[in-house]
Coordinates of C-alpha atoms and ligand atoms in Angstrom, one line a residue:
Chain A
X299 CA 21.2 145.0 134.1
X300 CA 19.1 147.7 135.9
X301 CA 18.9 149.7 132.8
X302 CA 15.1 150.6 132.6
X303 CA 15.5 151.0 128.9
X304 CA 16.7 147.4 128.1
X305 CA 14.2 146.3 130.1
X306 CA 11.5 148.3 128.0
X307 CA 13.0 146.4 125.3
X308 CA 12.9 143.4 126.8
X309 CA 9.4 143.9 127.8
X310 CA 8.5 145.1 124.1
X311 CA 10.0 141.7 122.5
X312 CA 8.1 139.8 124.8
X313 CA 4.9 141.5 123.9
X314 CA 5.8 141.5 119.7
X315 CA 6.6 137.8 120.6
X316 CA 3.1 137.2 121.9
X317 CA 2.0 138.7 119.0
X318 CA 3.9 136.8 116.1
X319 CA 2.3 133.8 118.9
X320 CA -1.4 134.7 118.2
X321 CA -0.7 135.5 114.5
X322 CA 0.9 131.9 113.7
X323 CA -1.6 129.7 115.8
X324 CA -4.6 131.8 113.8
X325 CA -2.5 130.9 110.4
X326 CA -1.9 127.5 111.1
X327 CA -5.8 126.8 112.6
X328 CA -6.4 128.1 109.0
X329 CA -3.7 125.6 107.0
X330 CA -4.8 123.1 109.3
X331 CA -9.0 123.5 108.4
X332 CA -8.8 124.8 104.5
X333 CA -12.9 123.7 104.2
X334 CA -14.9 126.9 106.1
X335 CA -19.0 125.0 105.7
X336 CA -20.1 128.6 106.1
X337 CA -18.6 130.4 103.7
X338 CA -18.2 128.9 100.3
X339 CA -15.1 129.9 98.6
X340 CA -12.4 128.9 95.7
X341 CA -9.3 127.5 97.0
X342 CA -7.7 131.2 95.4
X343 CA -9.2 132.6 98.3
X344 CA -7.8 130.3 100.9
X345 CA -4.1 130.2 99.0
X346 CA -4.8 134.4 99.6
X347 CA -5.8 134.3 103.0
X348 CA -3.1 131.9 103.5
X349 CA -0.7 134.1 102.4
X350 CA -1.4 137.1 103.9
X351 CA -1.4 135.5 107.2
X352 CA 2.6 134.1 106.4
X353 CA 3.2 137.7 105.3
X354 CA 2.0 139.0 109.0
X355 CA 4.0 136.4 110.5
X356 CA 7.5 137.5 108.3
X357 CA 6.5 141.3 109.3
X358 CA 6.5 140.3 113.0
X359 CA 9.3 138.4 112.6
X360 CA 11.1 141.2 111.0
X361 CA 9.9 143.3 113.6
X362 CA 11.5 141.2 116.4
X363 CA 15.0 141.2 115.0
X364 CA 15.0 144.6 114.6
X365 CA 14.3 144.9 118.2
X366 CA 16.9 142.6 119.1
X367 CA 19.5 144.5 117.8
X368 CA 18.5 147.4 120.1
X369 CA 19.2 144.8 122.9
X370 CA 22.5 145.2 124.1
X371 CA 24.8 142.0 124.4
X372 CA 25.8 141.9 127.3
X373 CA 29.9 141.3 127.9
X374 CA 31.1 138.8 130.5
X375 CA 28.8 137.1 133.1
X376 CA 25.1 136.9 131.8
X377 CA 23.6 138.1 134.7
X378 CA 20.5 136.2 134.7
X379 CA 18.3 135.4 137.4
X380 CA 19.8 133.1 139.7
X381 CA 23.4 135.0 138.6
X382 CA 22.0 138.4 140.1
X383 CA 21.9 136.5 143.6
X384 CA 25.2 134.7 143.8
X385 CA 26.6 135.9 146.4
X386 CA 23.7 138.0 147.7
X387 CA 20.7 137.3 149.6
X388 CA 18.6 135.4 146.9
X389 CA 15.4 136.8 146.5
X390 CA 12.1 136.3 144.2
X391 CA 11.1 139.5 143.5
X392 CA 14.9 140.4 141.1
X393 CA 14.2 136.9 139.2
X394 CA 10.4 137.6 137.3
X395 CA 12.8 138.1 133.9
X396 CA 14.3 134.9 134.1
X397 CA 11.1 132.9 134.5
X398 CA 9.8 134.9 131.4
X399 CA 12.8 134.4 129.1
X400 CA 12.8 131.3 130.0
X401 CA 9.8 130.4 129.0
X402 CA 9.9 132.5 125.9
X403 CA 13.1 130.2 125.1
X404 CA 11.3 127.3 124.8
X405 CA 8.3 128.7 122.8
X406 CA 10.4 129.6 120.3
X407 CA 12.4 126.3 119.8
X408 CA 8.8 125.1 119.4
X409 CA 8.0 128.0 117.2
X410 CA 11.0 127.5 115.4
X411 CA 10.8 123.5 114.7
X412 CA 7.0 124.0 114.4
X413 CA 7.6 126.8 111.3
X414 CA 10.1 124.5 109.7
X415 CA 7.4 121.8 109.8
X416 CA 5.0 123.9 108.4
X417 CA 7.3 125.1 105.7
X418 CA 7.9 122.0 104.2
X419 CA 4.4 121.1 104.3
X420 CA 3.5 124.5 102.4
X421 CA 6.1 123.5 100.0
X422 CA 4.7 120.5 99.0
X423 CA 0.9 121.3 98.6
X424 CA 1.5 124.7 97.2
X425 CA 3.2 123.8 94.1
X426 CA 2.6 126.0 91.6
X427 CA 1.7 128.7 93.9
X428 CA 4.8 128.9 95.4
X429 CA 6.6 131.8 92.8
X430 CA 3.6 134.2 93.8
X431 CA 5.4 133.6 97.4
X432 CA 8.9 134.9 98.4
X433 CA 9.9 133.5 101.0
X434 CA 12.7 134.2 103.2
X435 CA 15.9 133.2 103.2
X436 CA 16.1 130.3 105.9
X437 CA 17.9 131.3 108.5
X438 CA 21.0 128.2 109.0
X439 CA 21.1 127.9 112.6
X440 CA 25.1 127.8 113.7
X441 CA 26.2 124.8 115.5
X442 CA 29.3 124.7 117.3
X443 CA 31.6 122.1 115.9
X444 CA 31.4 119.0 117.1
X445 CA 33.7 118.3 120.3
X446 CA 32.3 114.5 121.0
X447 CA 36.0 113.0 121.0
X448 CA 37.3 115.7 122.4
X449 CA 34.4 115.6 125.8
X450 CA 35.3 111.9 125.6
X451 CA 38.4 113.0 126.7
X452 CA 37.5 115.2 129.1
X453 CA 35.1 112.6 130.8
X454 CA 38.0 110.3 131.2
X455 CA 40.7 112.2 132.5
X456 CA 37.7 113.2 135.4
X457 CA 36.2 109.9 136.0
X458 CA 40.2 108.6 136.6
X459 CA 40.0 110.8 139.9
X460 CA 36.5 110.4 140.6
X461 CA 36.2 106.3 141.1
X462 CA 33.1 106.1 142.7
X463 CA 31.6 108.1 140.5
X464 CA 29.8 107.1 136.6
X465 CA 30.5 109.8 134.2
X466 CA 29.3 108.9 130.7
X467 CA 29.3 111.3 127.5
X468 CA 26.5 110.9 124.5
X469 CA 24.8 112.7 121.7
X470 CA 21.2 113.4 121.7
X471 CA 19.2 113.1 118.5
X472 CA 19.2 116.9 118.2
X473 CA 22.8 117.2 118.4
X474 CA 23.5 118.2 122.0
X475 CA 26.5 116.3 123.7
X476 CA 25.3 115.3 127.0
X477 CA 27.7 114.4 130.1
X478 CA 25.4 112.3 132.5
X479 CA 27.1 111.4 136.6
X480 CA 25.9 108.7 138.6
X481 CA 27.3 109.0 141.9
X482 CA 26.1 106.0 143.4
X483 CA 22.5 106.4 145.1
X484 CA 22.9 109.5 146.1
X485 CA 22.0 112.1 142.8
X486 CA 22.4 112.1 139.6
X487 CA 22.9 114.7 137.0
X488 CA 23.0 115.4 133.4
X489 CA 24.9 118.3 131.4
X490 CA 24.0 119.5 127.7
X491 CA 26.6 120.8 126.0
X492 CA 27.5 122.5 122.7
X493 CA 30.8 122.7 122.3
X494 CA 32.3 123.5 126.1
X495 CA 29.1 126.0 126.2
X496 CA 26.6 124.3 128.7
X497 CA 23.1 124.9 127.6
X498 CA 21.6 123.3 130.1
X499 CA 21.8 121.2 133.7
X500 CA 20.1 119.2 136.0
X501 CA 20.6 117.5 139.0
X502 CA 17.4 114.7 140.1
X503 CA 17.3 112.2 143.1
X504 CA 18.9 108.6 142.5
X505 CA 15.6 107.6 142.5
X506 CA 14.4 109.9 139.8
X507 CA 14.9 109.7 135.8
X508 CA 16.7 111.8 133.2
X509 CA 15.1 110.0 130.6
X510 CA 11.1 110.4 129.6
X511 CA 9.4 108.0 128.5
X512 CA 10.9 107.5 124.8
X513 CA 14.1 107.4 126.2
X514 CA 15.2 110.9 125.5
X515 CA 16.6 112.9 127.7
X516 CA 13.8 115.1 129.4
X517 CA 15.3 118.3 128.7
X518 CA 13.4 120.7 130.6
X519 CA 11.8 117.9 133.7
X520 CA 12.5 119.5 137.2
X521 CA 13.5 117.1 140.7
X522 CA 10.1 116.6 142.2
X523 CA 12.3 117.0 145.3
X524 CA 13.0 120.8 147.2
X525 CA 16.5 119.9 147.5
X526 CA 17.5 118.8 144.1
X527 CA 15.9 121.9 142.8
X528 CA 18.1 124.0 144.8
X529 CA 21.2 122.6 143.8
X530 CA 20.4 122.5 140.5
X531 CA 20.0 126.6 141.4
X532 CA 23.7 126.7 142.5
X533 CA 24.4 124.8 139.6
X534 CA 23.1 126.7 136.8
X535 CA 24.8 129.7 139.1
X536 CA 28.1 127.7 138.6
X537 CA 27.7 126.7 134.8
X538 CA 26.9 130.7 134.5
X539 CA 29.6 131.7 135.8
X540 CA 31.7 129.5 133.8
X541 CA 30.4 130.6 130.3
X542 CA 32.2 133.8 130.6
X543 CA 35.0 131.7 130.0
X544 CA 34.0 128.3 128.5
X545 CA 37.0 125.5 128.4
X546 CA 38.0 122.4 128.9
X547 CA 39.8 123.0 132.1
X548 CA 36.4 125.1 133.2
X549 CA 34.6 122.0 132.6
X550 CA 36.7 119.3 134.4
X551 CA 36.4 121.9 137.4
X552 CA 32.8 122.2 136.9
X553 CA 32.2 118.1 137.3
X554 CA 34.6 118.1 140.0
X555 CA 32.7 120.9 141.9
X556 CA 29.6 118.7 141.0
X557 CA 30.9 115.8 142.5
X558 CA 31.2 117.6 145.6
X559 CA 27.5 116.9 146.6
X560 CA 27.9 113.7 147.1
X561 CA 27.5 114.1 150.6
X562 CA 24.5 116.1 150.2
X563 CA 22.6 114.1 153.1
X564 CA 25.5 113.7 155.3
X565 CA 27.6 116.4 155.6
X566 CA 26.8 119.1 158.3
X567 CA 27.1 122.8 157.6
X568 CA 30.4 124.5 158.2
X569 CA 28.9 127.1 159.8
X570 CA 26.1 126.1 162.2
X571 CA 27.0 122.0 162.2
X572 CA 23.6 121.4 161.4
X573 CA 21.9 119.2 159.1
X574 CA 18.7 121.2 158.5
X575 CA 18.0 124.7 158.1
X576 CA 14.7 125.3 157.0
X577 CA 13.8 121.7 156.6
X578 CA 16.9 121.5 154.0
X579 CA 20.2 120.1 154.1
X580 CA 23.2 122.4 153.2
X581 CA 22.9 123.2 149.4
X582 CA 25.8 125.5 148.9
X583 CA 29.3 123.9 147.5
X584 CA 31.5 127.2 147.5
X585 CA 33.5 126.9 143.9
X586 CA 36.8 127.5 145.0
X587 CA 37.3 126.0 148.5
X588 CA 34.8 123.5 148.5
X589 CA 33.2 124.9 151.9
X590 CA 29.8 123.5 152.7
X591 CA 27.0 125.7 153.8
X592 CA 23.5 126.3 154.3
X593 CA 21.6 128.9 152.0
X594 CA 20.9 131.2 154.5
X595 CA 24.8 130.3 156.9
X596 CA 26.9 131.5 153.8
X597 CA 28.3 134.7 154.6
Chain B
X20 CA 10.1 106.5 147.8
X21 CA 12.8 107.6 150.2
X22 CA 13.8 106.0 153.2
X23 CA 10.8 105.7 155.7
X24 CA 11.5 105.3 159.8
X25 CA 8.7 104.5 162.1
X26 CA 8.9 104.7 165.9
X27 CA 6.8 105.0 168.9
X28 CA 6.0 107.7 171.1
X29 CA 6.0 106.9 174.4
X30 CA 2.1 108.5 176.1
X31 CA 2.5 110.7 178.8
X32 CA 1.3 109.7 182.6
X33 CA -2.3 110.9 183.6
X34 CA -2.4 112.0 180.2
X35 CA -4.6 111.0 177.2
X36 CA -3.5 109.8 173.9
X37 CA -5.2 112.5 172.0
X38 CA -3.3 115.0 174.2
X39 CA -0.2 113.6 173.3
X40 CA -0.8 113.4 169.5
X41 CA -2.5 117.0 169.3
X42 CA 0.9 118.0 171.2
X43 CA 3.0 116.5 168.4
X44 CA 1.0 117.9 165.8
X45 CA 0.9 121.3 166.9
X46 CA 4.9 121.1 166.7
X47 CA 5.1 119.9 163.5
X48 CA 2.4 121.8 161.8
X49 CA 4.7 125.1 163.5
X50 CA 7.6 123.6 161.6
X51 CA 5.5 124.5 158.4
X52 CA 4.3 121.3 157.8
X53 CA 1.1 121.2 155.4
X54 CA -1.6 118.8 155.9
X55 CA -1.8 116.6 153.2
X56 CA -5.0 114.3 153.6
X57 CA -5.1 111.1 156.0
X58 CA -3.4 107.6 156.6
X59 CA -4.1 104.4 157.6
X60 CA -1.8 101.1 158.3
X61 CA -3.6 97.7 159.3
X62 CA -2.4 94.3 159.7
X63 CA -4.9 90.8 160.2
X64 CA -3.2 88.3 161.1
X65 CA -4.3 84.8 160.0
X66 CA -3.6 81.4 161.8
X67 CA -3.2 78.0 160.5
X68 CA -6.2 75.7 161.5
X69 CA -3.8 72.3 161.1
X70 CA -0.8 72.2 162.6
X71 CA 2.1 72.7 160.0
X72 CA 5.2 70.5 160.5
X73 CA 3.8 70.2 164.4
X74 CA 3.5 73.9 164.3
X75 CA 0.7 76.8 164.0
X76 CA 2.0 79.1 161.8
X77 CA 1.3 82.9 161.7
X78 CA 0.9 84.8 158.4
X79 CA 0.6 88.9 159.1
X80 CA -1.2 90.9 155.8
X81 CA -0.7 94.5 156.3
X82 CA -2.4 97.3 154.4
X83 CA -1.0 100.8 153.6
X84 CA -2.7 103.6 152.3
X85 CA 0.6 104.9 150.7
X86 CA 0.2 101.8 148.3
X87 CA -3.6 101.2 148.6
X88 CA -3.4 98.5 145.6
X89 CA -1.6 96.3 147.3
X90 CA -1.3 93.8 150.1
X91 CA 2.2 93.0 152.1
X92 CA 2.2 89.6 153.6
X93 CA 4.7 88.8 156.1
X94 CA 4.8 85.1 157.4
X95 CA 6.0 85.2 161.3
X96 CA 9.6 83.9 161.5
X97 CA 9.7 83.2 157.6
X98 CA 9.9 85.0 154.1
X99 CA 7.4 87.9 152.8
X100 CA 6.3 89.1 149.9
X101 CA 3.6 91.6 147.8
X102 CA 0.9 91.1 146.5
X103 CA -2.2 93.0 144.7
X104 CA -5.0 93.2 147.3
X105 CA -6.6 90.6 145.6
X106 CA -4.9 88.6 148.3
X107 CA -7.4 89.4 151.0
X108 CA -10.0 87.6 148.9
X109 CA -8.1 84.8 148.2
X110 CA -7.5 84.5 152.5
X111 CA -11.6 84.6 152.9
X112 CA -11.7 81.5 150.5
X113 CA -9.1 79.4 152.3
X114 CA -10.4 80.2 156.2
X115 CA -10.7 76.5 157.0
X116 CA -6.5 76.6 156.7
X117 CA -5.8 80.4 157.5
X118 CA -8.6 81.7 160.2
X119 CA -8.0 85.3 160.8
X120 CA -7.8 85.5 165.0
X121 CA -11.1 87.4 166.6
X122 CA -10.7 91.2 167.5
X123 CA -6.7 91.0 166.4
X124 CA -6.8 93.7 163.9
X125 CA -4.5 96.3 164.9
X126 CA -4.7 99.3 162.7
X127 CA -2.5 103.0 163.3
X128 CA -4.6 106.1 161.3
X129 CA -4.2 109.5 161.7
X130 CA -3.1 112.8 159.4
X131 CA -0.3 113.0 156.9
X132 CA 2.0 116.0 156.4
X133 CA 4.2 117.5 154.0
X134 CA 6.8 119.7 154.9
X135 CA 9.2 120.8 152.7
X136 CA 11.3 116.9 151.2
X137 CA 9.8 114.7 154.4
X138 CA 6.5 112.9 154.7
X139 CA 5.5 113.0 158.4
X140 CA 2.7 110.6 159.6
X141 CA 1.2 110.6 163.2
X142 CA -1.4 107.7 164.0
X143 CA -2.7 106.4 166.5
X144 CA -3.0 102.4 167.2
X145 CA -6.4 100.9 168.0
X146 CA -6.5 97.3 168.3
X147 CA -10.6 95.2 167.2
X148 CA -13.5 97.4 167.9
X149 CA -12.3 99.3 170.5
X150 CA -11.3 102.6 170.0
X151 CA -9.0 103.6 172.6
X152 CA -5.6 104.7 172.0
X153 CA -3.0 101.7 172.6
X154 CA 0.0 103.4 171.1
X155 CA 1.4 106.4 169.2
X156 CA 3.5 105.9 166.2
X157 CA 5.2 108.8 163.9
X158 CA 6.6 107.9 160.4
X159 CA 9.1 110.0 159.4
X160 CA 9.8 109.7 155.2
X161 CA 12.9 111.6 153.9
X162 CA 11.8 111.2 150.4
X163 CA 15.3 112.1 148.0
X164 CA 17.4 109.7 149.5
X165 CA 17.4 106.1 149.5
X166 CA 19.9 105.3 151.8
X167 CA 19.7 104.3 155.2
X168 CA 22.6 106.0 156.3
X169 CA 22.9 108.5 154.7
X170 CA 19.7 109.7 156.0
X171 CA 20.3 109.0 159.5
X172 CA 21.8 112.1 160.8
X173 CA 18.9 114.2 159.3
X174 CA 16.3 112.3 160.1
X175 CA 17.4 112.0 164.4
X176 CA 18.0 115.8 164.0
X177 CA 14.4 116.2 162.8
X178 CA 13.1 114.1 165.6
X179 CA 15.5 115.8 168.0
X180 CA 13.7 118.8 166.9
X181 CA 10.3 117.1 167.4
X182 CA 11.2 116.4 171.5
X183 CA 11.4 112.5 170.2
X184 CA 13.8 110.2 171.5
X185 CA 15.0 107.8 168.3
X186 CA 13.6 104.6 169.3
X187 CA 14.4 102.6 165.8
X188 CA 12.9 99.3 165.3
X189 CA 14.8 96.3 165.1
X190 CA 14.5 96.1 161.7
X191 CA 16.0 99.7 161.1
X192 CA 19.1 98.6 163.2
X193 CA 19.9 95.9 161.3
X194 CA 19.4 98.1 158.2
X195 CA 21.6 100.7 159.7
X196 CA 24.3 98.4 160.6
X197 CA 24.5 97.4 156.5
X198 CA 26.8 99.7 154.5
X199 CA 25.4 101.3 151.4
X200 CA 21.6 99.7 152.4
X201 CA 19.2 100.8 150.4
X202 CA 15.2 101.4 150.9
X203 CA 12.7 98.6 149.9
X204 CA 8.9 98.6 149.4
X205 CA 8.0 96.5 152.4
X206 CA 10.4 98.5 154.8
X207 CA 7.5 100.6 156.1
X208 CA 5.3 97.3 156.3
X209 CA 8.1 95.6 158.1
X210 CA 8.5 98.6 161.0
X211 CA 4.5 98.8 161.6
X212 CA 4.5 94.8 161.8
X213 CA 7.5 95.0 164.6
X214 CA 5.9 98.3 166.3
X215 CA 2.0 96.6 165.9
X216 CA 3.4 93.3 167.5
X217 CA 5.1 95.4 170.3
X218 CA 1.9 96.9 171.0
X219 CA -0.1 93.9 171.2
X220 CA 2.9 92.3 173.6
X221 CA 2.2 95.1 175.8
X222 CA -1.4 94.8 176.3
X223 CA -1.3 90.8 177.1
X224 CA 1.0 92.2 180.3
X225 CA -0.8 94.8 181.1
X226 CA -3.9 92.4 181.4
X227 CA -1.8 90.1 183.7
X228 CA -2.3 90.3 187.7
X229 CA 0.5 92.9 189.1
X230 CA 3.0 90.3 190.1
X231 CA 2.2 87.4 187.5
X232 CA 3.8 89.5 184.8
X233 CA 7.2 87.5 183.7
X234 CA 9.9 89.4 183.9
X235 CA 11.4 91.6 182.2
X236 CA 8.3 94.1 182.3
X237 CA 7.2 95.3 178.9
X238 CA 7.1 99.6 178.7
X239 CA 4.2 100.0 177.0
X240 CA 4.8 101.3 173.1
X241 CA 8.5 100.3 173.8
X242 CA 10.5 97.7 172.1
Ligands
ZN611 ZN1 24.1 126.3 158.4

């Protein structure tokens, strides 16, 4: 990971990213007002200026991929962020990528259903304009087969050793499965999945919601509250380390291990038999033995 | 909304009550406690003018700046409920039933802090126009969780840390004595009421002659 030149890689995809940014927001401002009142000109012009600006946006696009194949995959535990600190001291200062990436992550799903949008549009209104353009070949984004029955499963043969506990499995409009626990008024969690991979989890206060206000799952809301946010840390830590090997047995031990917090307000840690530490209860569920800790009492 | 305890601190002899609550504050703002704006809880307390089945019944409308649209009224010895504020207007119509009793307004206002998941209030309790300090109360809010119980054991060890003995309210007791009890909207209302009616009890002995005072002897700011 401490390879400076993948991180001048990194760093240059994040800048050409920018970039193909600027260029698509200044193409679609254009699609978006065809009549200039300054300059009078044909609609050939605007079709032109259209075009060149979808051209940019392809180069930059080519651009990018080409750079991503200098980026090297990396093999077993994707050390990102949070990962770098499990079982370290964490601290802010190795993290800065994450933040980035993650953020770049979400701009371009935008980018991408934004483009795909835009596309369509283009396709209608150009009409006979449309052989002038080339366009390239969509990209199919792969989707892992669909493993509903099979996380039904899965669900149930947890929730039968976990009582007290609501496990329910769904599928969001944009094909994510999702594993939601309720464990009674203490948290409550939700898990997107594709496939066994898990793409994303949260952990949020009984008296929060997963939901926004359409009903959909809000994939990207935080807890309002300090300690949610921290275990939702450990758990993105623990769904990490899990990818490296992602199965069904991974994934019963991961909602297990989950289930584990919920005596987050009433356990003490093991090794100071405090509540607090830094105005927080202990956040830490080792993986394996289950041993409760504060942040800073884990050895 | 997490679950909220209230309790008073007892004042300290030959001591003022500013010193007391600057004491407290200076602890918890070296906990790391940010200061986040001011509070205020009041109650009036109305009585009825005729008798109601041969008795004068007691309504209690507290206000708290935590949910400044609304009005909690509690009537003494009977059942509660919320209101908008709207309330108080409709009490100024009807004062030849309710009449609000003279220089009975009890109030508790002082800062609010955040620190880290807990809201921690410290006021201090004036009672009609005059402004010396009957009583200290702190309010101690540990926001994520919504069970009495289960926030129990962090919310003594914060007021252990504090140097504060946890005198809980009745009403806490009883809430702590239920399995699985959860936190309600009028459970910080309820606590001030108990804590506010404490206070007042206090001051009607402390007026007394020394020797006329009924026993048991109220501690002042005690249960
Ligand atoms: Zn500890």
């Amino acid at each position: 990971m401490a390879d400076p030149a993948q991180n001048e890689f990194i760093q240059q995809a994040i800048k050409l990213t920018q970039s193909l940014r600027y260029s698509l927001s200044k193409t679609l401002e254009r699609v978006a007002h065809p009549a200039d009142e300054s300059k009078e000109e044909n609609e050939g012009d605007y079709i032109n200026s259209v075009k060149e600006g979808l051209i940019s946006i392809s180069q930059e696009i080519e651009d990018l991929e080409k750079l991503a194949t200098k980026l090297k995959p990396i093999n077993g535990v994707y050390a990102l962020g949070s990962t770098l600190a499990f079982g370290l001291d964490s601290s802010q200062e190795k993290n800065k990528h994450y933040q980035e990436l993650n953020k770049s992550y979400r701009y371009l799903q935008k980018v991408n259903i934004h483009s795909n949008t835009s596309w369509q549009h283009l396709q209608q209104n150009m009409g006979q304009h449309r052989r002038n353009y080339v366009p390239k070949k969509k990209k199919v984004h792969q989707l892992a087969t669909n493993r509903h029955e099979n996380l039904s499963v899965i669900v149930a043969t947890v929730q039968r050793n976990l009582p007290h506990t609501a496990l329910s499995a769904t599928k969001t409009a944009d094909n994510f499965n999702v594993i939601q626990m309720t464990q009674g008024k203490v948290f409550k969690a939700a898990i997107a999945l594709r496939g066994t991979n898990i793409e994303w989890i949260v952990v949020k206060a009984s008296n929060e919601k997963l939901h926004n206000e359409n009903g959909e799952l809000d994939m990207w809301g935080q807890s309002k509250y300090e300690v949610f946010r921290k275990i939702t840390e450990q758990a993105e830590i623990a769904a990490n380390m899990m990818s490296a090997n992602a199965n069904e047995i991974a994934l019963q031990h991961l909602l297990k291990w989950l289930h584990g917090y919920h005596n987050i307000f009433t356990a003490k840690c093991s090794k100071c038999s405090k509540h607090l530490k830094q105005m927080l209860p202990p956040v830490i569920r080792e993986f394996r033995s289950n041993d409760i800790f504060h942040e800073q009492c884990r050895a | 909304m997490g679950v909220n305890c209230v309790i008073s601190v007892p004042m300290e002899e030959n001591k003022s009550g500013q010193y007391v609550i600057t004491k407290l504050q200076k602890k918890i703002e070296n906990l790391g406690a940010k200061k986040a704006g001011h509070f205020s809880v009041d109650c009036e307390t109305y009585q009825s003018q005729i008798p109601i089945e041969g008795q004068v019944k007691v309504i209690n409308n507290v206000h708290d700046t935590e949910y400044p649209a609304s009005t909690f009224s509690f009537v003494e010895n009977g059942p509660h409920l919320v209101a908008d504020n709207t309330l108080d207007m409709l009490f100024a119509k009807m004062d030849s039933f309710y009449a609000p009793k003279k220089n009975f307004k009890i109030e508790a206002k002082g800062v609010r802090y955040e620190l880290n998941d807990f809201l921690i209030k410290v006021g201090s309790v004036i009672i009609g126009q005059n402004t010396s300090v009957k009583g200290i109360l702190l309010q101690i809010d540990y926001t994520p969780c919504i069970l009495y119980n289960d926030s129990w054991g962090i919310i003594t060890e914060l007021l252990h840390i504090l140097g504060i003995n946890p005198n809980i309210t009745n009403f806490f007791k009883s809430r702590l004595e239920k399995k699985e009890s959860s936190v309600d909207y009028t459970d910080c209302a309820q606590q001030y009421l108990e804590l506010f009616n404490s206070v007042r009890k206090s001051m009607t002995v402390n007026q007394q002659p020394p020797g006329m005072s009924s026993s048991p002897v109220m501690i002042q700011g005690r249960m």
